[in-house]
Amino acid sequence: MTIDAALARLEEAVRLRRGAFCLAALATVAEDRPQVRNVIIRNFSATGLILTFFCRSDDAKYREILANPQVELVVYGRDPDCQIRLAGRAENISDATSLDRYWTQVSQTAQRDYVAEGTGPTDGRAALFAAIEVKIERIKVLTFENDRWRLQERGI
């Protein structure tokens, strides 16, 4: 599988909101220690090489990204085995129009996760909702072919 084919597979999974490629392990740095946790990829453009995920603005990963925007995300899918590693620079989206558009992608059930403790639901976007955009700078794709792992890399 080529890098372009792997990215197309990722883009399709995210568009359909289905499959293993929608869930990524996000690596950040807190002070001098690596931190890894899962995030749901909400948007991905294979041509623009931009990925978006949501989090709370009071979350540790949000603070870590503000302090050091260099991140890496890893997704893995089977059949065929494929691991995609995307490294880049993360940026908090602050434009209200973009945030409102992204907010419409959050299910009503999940919207409660972005409401501050001790406050009730709001009619508009919740105060703790944050969207993070990652501009991809490096891609690594590992595929299992002919009984061994094959690595392809591309810098942007």
Tab-separated table of N, CA and C in Angstrom:
chain	number	residue	atom	x	y	z
A	1	MET	N	0.855	-1.178	0.000
A	1	MET	CA	0.000	0.000	0.000
A	1	MET	C	0.904	1.245	0.000
A	2	THR	N	0.610	2.176	-0.851
A	2	THR	CA	1.380	3.407	-0.936
A	2	THR	C	0.941	4.391	0.153
A	3	ILE	N	1.737	5.418	0.376
A	3	ILE	CA	1.367	6.472	1.327
A	3	ILE	C	0.050	7.110	0.902
A	4	ASP	N	-0.075	7.424	-0.381
A	4	ASP	CA	-1.302	8.063	-0.867
A	4	ASP	C	-2.527	7.166	-0.660
A	5	ALA	N	-2.378	5.867	-0.876
A	5	ALA	CA	-3.492	4.937	-0.666
A	5	ALA	C	-3.858	4.858	0.815
A	6	ALA	N	-2.863	4.868	1.686
A	6	ALA	CA	-3.123	4.831	3.127
A	6	ALA	C	-3.837	6.101	3.584
A	7	LEU	N	-3.411	7.249	3.062
A	7	LEU	CA	-4.064	8.511	3.421
A	7	LEU	C	-5.498	8.563	2.899
A	8	ALA	N	-5.722	8.017	1.719
A	8	ALA	CA	-7.084	7.956	1.174
A	8	ALA	C	-7.958	7.048	2.040
A	9	ARG	N	-7.391	5.964	2.521
A	9	ARG	CA	-8.126	5.055	3.414
A	9	ARG	C	-8.495	5.768	4.717
A	10	LEU	N	-7.557	6.538	5.255
A	10	LEU	CA	-7.817	7.316	6.465
A	10	LEU	C	-8.895	8.364	6.214
A	11	GLU	N	-8.780	9.093	5.121
A	11	GLU	CA	-9.754	10.132	4.797
A	11	GLU	C	-11.163	9.550	4.658
A	12	GLU	N	-11.270	8.412	4.005
A	12	GLU	CA	-12.579	7.769	3.820
A	12	GLU	C	-13.170	7.318	5.157
A	13	ALA	N	-12.358	6.718	6.010
A	13	ALA	CA	-12.838	6.261	7.324
A	13	ALA	C	-13.345	7.440	8.155
A	14	VAL	N	-12.618	8.540	8.146
A	14	VAL	CA	-13.019	9.718	8.918
A	14	VAL	C	-14.292	10.323	8.315
A	15	ARG	N	-14.376	10.390	6.997
A	15	ARG	CA	-15.571	10.932	6.347
A	15	ARG	C	-16.808	10.125	6.705
A	16	LEU	N	-16.659	8.795	6.722
A	16	LEU	CA	-17.780	7.914	7.044
A	16	LEU	C	-17.994	7.773	8.550
A	17	ARG	N	-17.017	8.266	9.330
A	17	ARG	CA	-17.048	8.140	10.800
A	17	ARG	C	-17.197	6.680	11.217
A	18	ARG	N	-16.384	5.839	10.560
A	18	ARG	CA	-16.474	4.410	10.783
A	18	ARG	C	-15.100	3.773	10.642
A	19	GLY	N	-14.776	2.865	11.537
A	19	GLY	CA	-13.554	2.078	11.420
A	19	GLY	C	-12.461	2.515	12.378
A	20	ALA	N	-11.437	1.681	12.439
A	20	ALA	CA	-10.335	1.879	13.382
A	20	ALA	C	-9.558	3.170	13.122
A	21	PHE	N	-9.519	3.623	11.889
A	21	PHE	CA	-8.730	4.817	11.569
A	21	PHE	C	-9.325	6.104	12.146
A	22	CYS	N	-10.510	6.051	12.692
A	22	CYS	CA	-11.101	7.249	13.296
A	22	CYS	C	-10.531	7.531	14.680
A	23	LEU	N	-9.927	6.533	15.297
A	23	LEU	CA	-9.367	6.669	16.632
A	23	LEU	C	-7.853	6.718	16.532
A	24	ALA	N	-7.263	7.789	17.061
A	24	ALA	CA	-5.814	7.957	16.980
A	24	ALA	C	-5.216	8.076	18.375
A	25	ALA	N	-3.998	7.596	18.511
A	25	ALA	CA	-3.215	7.855	19.714
A	25	ALA	C	-2.490	9.174	19.472
A	26	LEU	N	-2.696	10.133	20.353
A	26	LEU	CA	-2.082	11.451	20.241
A	26	LEU	C	-0.926	11.543	21.227
A	27	ALA	N	0.255	11.908	20.744
A	27	ALA	CA	1.418	12.106	21.600
A	27	ALA	C	1.711	13.595	21.723
A	28	THR	N	1.812	14.058	22.962
A	28	THR	CA	2.196	15.432	23.279
A	28	THR	C	3.342	15.360	24.280
A	29	VAL	N	3.828	16.526	24.693
A	29	VAL	CA	4.878	16.578	25.705
A	29	VAL	C	4.415	17.490	26.827
A	30	ALA	N	4.524	16.992	28.066
A	30	ALA	CA	4.242	17.793	29.259
A	30	ALA	C	5.566	17.966	29.982
A	31	GLU	N	6.062	19.207	29.990
A	31	GLU	CA	7.405	19.500	30.489
A	31	GLU	C	8.376	18.674	29.674
A	32	ASP	N	9.005	17.654	30.250
A	32	ASP	CA	9.955	16.851	29.469
A	32	ASP	C	9.513	15.398	29.331
A	33	ARG	N	8.234	15.133	29.593
A	33	ARG	CA	7.737	13.759	29.557
A	33	ARG	C	6.680	13.583	28.465
A	34	PRO	N	6.796	12.493	27.697
A	34	PRO	CA	5.774	12.236	26.678
A	34	PRO	C	4.457	11.828	27.322
A	35	GLN	N	3.383	12.234	26.679
A	35	GLN	CA	2.032	11.885	27.114
A	35	GLN	C	1.287	11.346	25.891
A	36	VAL	N	0.567	10.250	26.074
A	36	VAL	CA	-0.182	9.657	24.970
A	36	VAL	C	-1.598	9.358	25.439
A	37	ARG	N	-2.554	9.703	24.595
A	37	ARG	CA	-3.958	9.369	24.858
A	37	ARG	C	-4.694	9.304	23.529
A	38	ASN	N	-5.887	8.727	23.560
A	38	ASN	CA	-6.675	8.579	22.339
A	38	ASN	C	-7.526	9.813	22.075
A	39	VAL	N	-7.683	10.125	20.805
A	39	VAL	CA	-8.596	11.172	20.348
A	39	VAL	C	-9.345	10.634	19.139
A	40	ILE	N	-10.513	11.198	18.903
A	40	ILE	CA	-11.300	10.846	17.724
A	40	ILE	C	-10.994	11.864	16.635
A	41	ILE	N	-10.581	11.387	15.493
A	41	ILE	CA	-10.307	12.279	14.367
A	41	ILE	C	-11.654	12.698	13.784
A	42	ARG	N	-11.908	13.988	13.744
A	42	ARG	CA	-13.195	14.501	13.266
A	42	ARG	C	-13.166	14.891	11.801
A	43	ASN	N	-12.017	15.358	11.326
A	43	ASN	CA	-11.855	15.733	9.917
A	43	ASN	C	-10.424	15.417	9.512
A	44	PHE	N	-10.266	15.006	8.254
A	44	PHE	CA	-8.932	14.788	7.706
A	44	PHE	C	-8.976	15.046	6.217
A	45	SER	N	-8.007	15.813	5.744
A	45	SER	CA	-7.882	16.085	4.319
A	45	SER	C	-6.552	15.511	3.832
A	46	ALA	N	-6.623	14.527	2.935
A	46	ALA	CA	-5.417	13.926	2.380
A	46	ALA	C	-4.700	14.891	1.438
A	47	THR	N	-5.439	15.785	0.807
A	47	THR	CA	-4.801	16.743	-0.100
A	47	THR	C	-4.224	17.934	0.667
A	48	GLY	N	-4.959	18.441	1.638
A	48	GLY	CA	-4.474	19.571	2.423
A	48	GLY	C	-3.582	19.179	3.581
A	49	LEU	N	-3.571	17.872	3.910
A	49	LEU	CA	-2.804	17.326	5.025
A	49	LEU	C	-3.088	18.078	6.326
A	50	ILE	N	-4.379	18.180	6.625
A	50	ILE	CA	-4.833	18.812	7.866
A	50	ILE	C	-5.792	17.855	8.555
A	51	LEU	N	-5.592	17.697	9.847
A	51	LEU	CA	-6.397	16.800	10.668
A	51	LEU	C	-7.003	17.605	11.804
A	52	THR	N	-8.235	17.298	12.197
A	52	THR	CA	-8.904	18.023	13.279
A	52	THR	C	-9.451	17.040	14.302
A	53	PHE	N	-9.274	17.388	15.580
A	53	PHE	CA	-9.930	16.651	16.656
A	53	PHE	C	-10.443	17.656	17.673
A	54	PHE	N	-11.344	17.196	18.544
A	54	PHE	CA	-11.950	18.063	19.547
A	54	PHE	C	-11.464	17.664	20.933
A	55	CYS	N	-11.450	18.628	21.838
A	55	CYS	CA	-11.138	18.357	23.239
A	55	CYS	C	-11.733	19.466	24.099
A	56	ARG	N	-11.588	19.337	25.388
A	56	ARG	CA	-12.028	20.382	26.311
A	56	ARG	C	-10.890	21.383	26.496
A	57	SER	N	-11.240	22.638	26.648
A	57	SER	CA	-10.215	23.668	26.833
A	57	SER	C	-9.596	23.630	28.228
A	58	ASP	N	-10.136	22.838	29.137
A	58	ASP	CA	-9.521	22.681	30.457
A	58	ASP	C	-8.788	21.343	30.580
A	59	ASP	N	-8.582	20.674	29.447
A	59	ASP	CA	-7.933	19.370	29.396
A	59	ASP	C	-6.412	19.506	29.383
A	60	ALA	N	-5.713	18.520	29.935
A	60	ALA	CA	-4.245	18.539	29.946
A	60	ALA	C	-3.674	18.576	28.530
A	61	LYS	N	-4.254	17.813	27.602
A	61	LYS	CA	-3.710	17.805	26.237
A	61	LYS	C	-3.810	19.187	25.587
A	62	TYR	N	-4.862	19.912	25.909
A	62	TYR	CA	-5.033	21.270	25.379
A	62	TYR	C	-3.895	22.171	25.883
A	63	ARG	N	-3.621	22.130	27.172
A	63	ARG	CA	-2.535	22.938	27.754
A	63	ARG	C	-1.173	22.520	27.195
A	64	GLU	N	-0.985	21.220	27.025
A	64	GLU	CA	0.285	20.723	26.486
A	64	GLU	C	0.507	21.203	25.061
A	65	ILE	N	-0.541	21.219	24.262
A	65	ILE	CA	-0.440	21.686	22.873
A	65	ILE	C	-0.133	23.179	22.838
A	66	LEU	N	-0.763	23.962	23.724
A	66	LEU	CA	-0.465	25.394	23.768
A	66	LEU	C	0.999	25.634	24.142
A	67	ALA	N	1.532	24.807	25.042
A	67	ALA	CA	2.917	24.964	25.487
A	67	ALA	C	3.922	24.448	24.460
A	68	ASN	N	3.574	23.379	23.752
A	68	ASN	CA	4.464	22.785	22.752
A	68	ASN	C	3.589	22.184	21.658
A	69	PRO	N	3.421	22.875	20.542
A	69	PRO	CA	2.466	22.434	19.508
A	69	PRO	C	2.922	21.260	18.642
A	70	GLN	N	4.124	20.745	18.848
A	70	GLN	CA	4.568	19.594	18.061
A	70	GLN	C	3.912	18.328	18.601
A	71	VAL	N	3.160	17.633	17.745
A	71	VAL	CA	2.432	16.430	18.141
A	71	VAL	C	2.654	15.327	17.111
A	72	GLU	N	2.284	14.124	17.506
A	72	GLU	CA	2.256	13.008	16.568
A	72	GLU	C	1.011	12.185	16.864
A	73	LEU	N	0.366	11.719	15.813
A	73	LEU	CA	-0.814	10.866	15.938
A	73	LEU	C	-0.540	9.562	15.203
A	74	VAL	N	-1.066	8.475	15.759
A	74	VAL	CA	-0.900	7.157	15.148
A	74	VAL	C	-2.260	6.486	15.050
A	75	VAL	N	-2.561	5.960	13.873
A	75	VAL	CA	-3.760	5.144	13.671
A	75	VAL	C	-3.315	3.784	13.150
A	76	TYR	N	-4.121	2.767	13.442
A	76	TYR	CA	-3.801	1.417	12.990
A	76	TYR	C	-5.075	0.730	12.524
A	77	GLY	N	-4.986	0.106	11.377
A	77	GLY	CA	-6.110	-0.657	10.857
A	77	GLY	C	-5.643	-2.010	10.349
A	78	ARG	N	-6.522	-2.974	10.386
A	78	ARG	CA	-6.210	-4.328	9.908
A	78	ARG	C	-6.855	-4.562	8.544
A	79	ASP	N	-6.442	-5.616	7.937
A	79	ASP	CA	-7.027	-6.108	6.677
A	79	ASP	C	-6.979	-5.096	5.553
A	80	PRO	N	-5.879	-4.723	5.042
A	80	PRO	CA	-4.544	-5.170	5.408
A	80	PRO	C	-3.977	-4.346	6.575
A	81	ASP	N	-3.009	-4.940	7.274
A	81	ASP	CA	-2.364	-4.249	8.391
A	81	ASP	C	-1.701	-2.976	7.902
A	82	CYS	N	-2.050	-1.864	8.560
A	82	CYS	CA	-1.507	-0.571	8.156
A	82	CYS	C	-1.462	0.358	9.367
A	83	GLN	N	-0.299	0.918	9.613
A	83	GLN	CA	-0.135	1.925	10.660
A	83	GLN	C	0.274	3.228	9.990
A	84	ILE	N	-0.420	4.308	10.346
A	84	ILE	CA	-0.105	5.624	9.792
A	84	ILE	C	0.308	6.525	10.949
A	85	ARG	N	1.484	7.125	10.837
A	85	ARG	CA	1.977	8.063	11.836
A	85	ARG	C	2.030	9.447	11.193
A	86	LEU	N	1.355	10.390	11.821
A	86	LEU	CA	1.277	11.751	11.288
A	86	LEU	C	1.856	12.710	12.320
A	87	ALA	N	2.931	13.384	11.972
A	87	ALA	CA	3.557	14.348	12.873
A	87	ALA	C	3.343	15.738	12.311
A	88	GLY	N	3.125	16.690	13.197
A	88	GLY	CA	2.925	18.049	12.730
A	88	GLY	C	2.758	19.035	13.854
A	89	ARG	N	2.286	20.185	13.469
A	89	ARG	CA	2.106	21.303	14.389
A	89	ARG	C	0.614	21.496	14.649
A	90	ALA	N	0.247	21.446	15.930
A	90	ALA	CA	-1.154	21.594	16.328
A	90	ALA	C	-1.452	23.049	16.656
A	91	GLU	N	-2.670	23.448	16.343
A	91	GLU	CA	-3.087	24.829	16.599
A	91	GLU	C	-4.537	24.833	17.074
A	92	ASN	N	-4.786	25.590	18.130
A	92	ASN	CA	-6.140	25.771	18.622
A	92	ASN	C	-6.904	26.644	17.639
A	93	ILE	N	-8.078	26.205	17.244
A	93	ILE	CA	-8.917	26.999	16.346
A	93	ILE	C	-9.684	28.000	17.203
A	94	SER	N	-9.527	29.278	16.905
A	94	SER	CA	-10.178	30.306	17.723
A	94	SER	C	-11.284	31.047	16.976
A	95	ASP	N	-11.386	30.838	15.683
A	95	ASP	CA	-12.405	31.499	14.883
A	95	ASP	C	-13.797	30.988	15.277
A	96	ALA	N	-14.672	31.875	15.722
A	96	ALA	CA	-16.002	31.500	16.218
A	96	ALA	C	-16.840	30.795	15.155
A	97	THR	N	-16.755	31.235	13.909
A	97	THR	CA	-17.531	30.603	12.842
A	97	THR	C	-17.099	29.153	12.645
A	98	SER	N	-15.788	28.910	12.622
A	98	SER	CA	-15.278	27.540	12.485
A	98	SER	C	-15.682	26.686	13.676
A	99	LEU	N	-15.562	27.246	14.875
A	99	LEU	CA	-15.938	26.497	16.077
A	99	LEU	C	-17.427	26.149	16.060
A	100	ASP	N	-18.258	27.079	15.654
A	100	ASP	CA	-19.695	26.804	15.571
A	100	ASP	C	-19.980	25.695	14.556
A	101	ARG	N	-19.263	25.711	13.430
A	101	ARG	CA	-19.447	24.672	12.412
A	101	ARG	C	-19.025	23.305	12.968
A	102	TYR	N	-17.884	23.267	13.659
A	102	TYR	CA	-17.430	22.011	14.254
A	102	TYR	C	-18.385	21.534	15.344
A	103	TRP	N	-18.940	22.471	16.110
A	103	TRP	CA	-19.855	22.121	17.191
A	103	TRP	C	-21.050	21.326	16.667
A	104	THR	N	-21.477	21.619	15.443
A	104	THR	CA	-22.619	20.898	14.878
A	104	THR	C	-22.287	19.423	14.632
A	105	GLN	N	-21.009	19.060	14.620
A	105	GLN	CA	-20.601	17.670	14.421
A	105	GLN	C	-20.650	16.857	15.716
A	106	VAL	N	-20.813	17.528	16.849
A	106	VAL	CA	-20.830	16.851	18.144
A	106	VAL	C	-22.262	16.408	18.442
A	107	SER	N	-22.434	15.121	18.714
A	107	SER	CA	-23.778	14.615	19.012
A	107	SER	C	-24.320	15.269	20.283
A	108	GLN	N	-25.630	15.300	20.403
A	108	GLN	CA	-26.245	15.900	21.591
A	108	GLN	C	-25.790	15.189	22.860
A	109	THR	N	-25.630	13.897	22.776
A	109	THR	CA	-25.161	13.139	23.940
A	109	THR	C	-23.749	13.561	24.330
A	110	ALA	N	-22.873	13.718	23.351
A	110	ALA	CA	-21.480	14.086	23.633
A	110	ALA	C	-21.328	15.556	24.013
A	111	GLN	N	-22.277	16.405	23.652
A	111	GLN	CA	-22.159	17.831	23.974
A	111	GLN	C	-22.046	18.073	25.468
A	112	ARG	N	-22.628	17.199	26.268
A	112	ARG	CA	-22.552	17.377	27.726
A	112	ARG	C	-21.110	17.308	28.236
A	113	ASP	N	-20.223	16.649	27.488
A	113	ASP	CA	-18.826	16.535	27.897
A	113	ASP	C	-18.088	17.874	27.861
A	114	TYR	N	-18.657	18.858	27.184
A	114	TYR	CA	-18.001	20.156	27.029
A	114	TYR	C	-18.636	21.253	27.889
A	115	VAL	N	-19.543	20.867	28.756
A	115	VAL	CA	-20.210	21.820	29.638
A	115	VAL	C	-19.435	21.875	30.947
A	116	ALA	N	-19.152	23.084	31.432
A	116	ALA	CA	-18.406	23.267	32.675
A	116	ALA	C	-19.203	22.718	33.851
A	117	GLU	N	-18.502	22.122	34.795
A	117	GLU	CA	-19.149	21.569	35.982
A	117	GLU	C	-19.906	22.663	36.724
A	118	GLY	N	-21.105	22.342	37.132
A	118	GLY	CA	-21.915	23.306	37.871
A	118	GLY	C	-22.731	24.233	36.992
A	119	THR	N	-22.626	24.070	35.671
A	119	THR	CA	-23.446	24.883	34.767
A	119	THR	C	-24.390	23.973	34.016
A	120	GLY	N	-25.432	24.526	33.533
A	120	GLY	CA	-26.410	23.752	32.770
A	120	GLY	C	-26.089	23.790	31.291
A	121	PRO	N	-26.863	23.069	30.501
A	121	PRO	CA	-26.665	23.100	29.044
A	121	PRO	C	-26.965	24.489	28.487
A	122	THR	N	-26.318	24.784	27.387
A	122	THR	CA	-26.523	26.084	26.740
A	122	THR	C	-27.184	25.875	25.388
A	123	ASP	N	-27.713	26.950	24.833
A	123	ASP	CA	-28.327	26.859	23.507
A	123	ASP	C	-27.277	26.812	22.407
A	124	GLY	N	-26.133	27.462	22.650
A	124	GLY	CA	-25.077	27.506	21.652
A	124	GLY	C	-23.945	26.558	21.991
A	125	ARG	N	-22.781	26.831	21.436
A	125	ARG	CA	-21.589	26.024	21.660
A	125	ARG	C	-21.176	26.114	23.125
A	126	ALA	N	-20.830	24.988	23.728
A	126	ALA	CA	-20.427	24.946	25.134
A	126	ALA	C	-19.092	25.658	25.328
A	127	ALA	N	-18.934	26.285	26.477
A	127	ALA	CA	-17.760	27.110	26.770
A	127	ALA	C	-16.453	26.335	26.737
A	128	LEU	N	-16.456	25.056	27.077
A	128	LEU	CA	-15.214	24.281	27.145
A	128	LEU	C	-14.859	23.569	25.843
A	129	PHE	N	-15.654	23.776	24.804
A	129	PHE	CA	-15.397	23.116	23.524
A	129	PHE	C	-14.186	23.729	22.841
A	130	ALA	N	-13.255	22.874	22.429
A	130	ALA	CA	-12.075	23.327	21.681
A	130	ALA	C	-11.877	22.400	20.485
A	131	ALA	N	-11.429	22.972	19.397
A	131	ALA	CA	-11.087	22.207	18.201
A	131	ALA	C	-9.613	22.451	17.922
A	132	ILE	N	-8.895	21.370	17.663
A	132	ILE	CA	-7.457	21.441	17.399
A	132	ILE	C	-7.219	20.985	15.968
A	133	GLU	N	-6.481	21.793	15.233
A	133	GLU	CA	-6.135	21.476	13.849
A	133	GLU	C	-4.645	21.158	13.805
A	134	VAL	N	-4.303	20.039	13.180
A	134	VAL	CA	-2.902	19.630	13.048
A	134	VAL	C	-2.511	19.730	11.580
A	135	LYS	N	-1.509	20.543	11.317
A	135	LYS	CA	-0.948	20.646	9.969
A	135	LYS	C	0.174	19.606	9.873
A	136	ILE	N	-0.039	18.607	9.027
A	136	ILE	CA	0.874	17.470	8.936
A	136	ILE	C	2.170	17.891	8.248
A	137	GLU	N	3.293	17.543	8.888
A	137	GLU	CA	4.620	17.869	8.354
A	137	GLU	C	5.421	16.627	7.976
A	138	ARG	N	5.053	15.475	8.546
A	138	ARG	CA	5.777	14.232	8.266
A	138	ARG	C	4.795	13.065	8.338
A	139	ILE	N	4.935	12.151	7.391
A	139	ILE	CA	4.065	10.975	7.315
A	139	ILE	C	4.938	9.728	7.288
A	140	LYS	N	4.570	8.747	8.106
A	140	LYS	CA	5.181	7.425	8.049
A	140	LYS	C	4.047	6.414	7.923
A	141	VAL	N	4.199	5.509	6.987
A	141	VAL	CA	3.209	4.447	6.801
A	141	VAL	C	3.943	3.115	6.890
A	142	LEU	N	3.454	2.259	7.784
A	142	LEU	CA	3.984	0.908	7.910
A	142	LEU	C	2.908	-0.066	7.469
A	143	THR	N	3.255	-0.926	6.526
A	143	THR	CA	2.319	-1.942	6.055
A	143	THR	C	2.990	-3.304	6.172
A	144	PHE	N	2.193	-4.317	6.423
A	144	PHE	CA	2.710	-5.679	6.532
A	144	PHE	C	2.516	-6.363	5.197
A	145	GLU	N	3.634	-6.572	4.514
A	145	GLU	CA	3.597	-7.159	3.177
A	145	GLU	C	4.660	-8.236	3.058
A	146	ASN	N	4.314	-9.348	2.452
A	146	ASN	CA	5.252	-10.450	2.240
A	146	ASN	C	5.938	-10.870	3.540
A	147	ASP	N	5.151	-10.993	4.593
A	147	ASP	CA	5.613	-11.464	5.902
A	147	ASP	C	6.629	-10.558	6.586
A	148	ARG	N	6.599	-9.275	6.245
A	148	ARG	CA	7.462	-8.324	6.965
A	148	ARG	C	6.862	-6.925	6.879
A	149	TRP	N	7.265	-6.081	7.828
A	149	TRP	CA	6.795	-4.697	7.851
A	149	TRP	C	7.601	-3.861	6.879
A	150	ARG	N	6.908	-3.005	6.157
A	150	ARG	CA	7.530	-2.114	5.173
A	150	ARG	C	7.244	-0.676	5.595
A	151	LEU	N	8.291	0.145	5.690
A	151	LEU	CA	8.167	1.529	6.107
A	151	LEU	C	8.338	2.451	4.904
A	152	GLN	N	7.399	3.414	4.794
A	152	GLN	CA	7.513	4.488	3.801
A	152	GLN	C	7.438	5.804	4.563
A	153	GLU	N	8.226	6.777	4.168
A	153	GLU	CA	8.211	8.086	4.838
A	153	GLU	C	8.115	9.201	3.818
A	154	ARG	N	7.492	10.300	4.269
A	154	ARG	CA	7.403	11.494	3.435
A	154	ARG	C	7.401	12.714	4.346
A	155	GLY	N	8.305	13.626	4.072
A	155	GLY	CA	8.291	14.928	4.746
A	155	GLY	C	7.558	15.920	3.878
A	156	ILE	N	6.956	16.893	4.495
A	156	ILE	CA	6.177	17.869	3.740
A	156	ILE	C	6.914	19.202	3.741
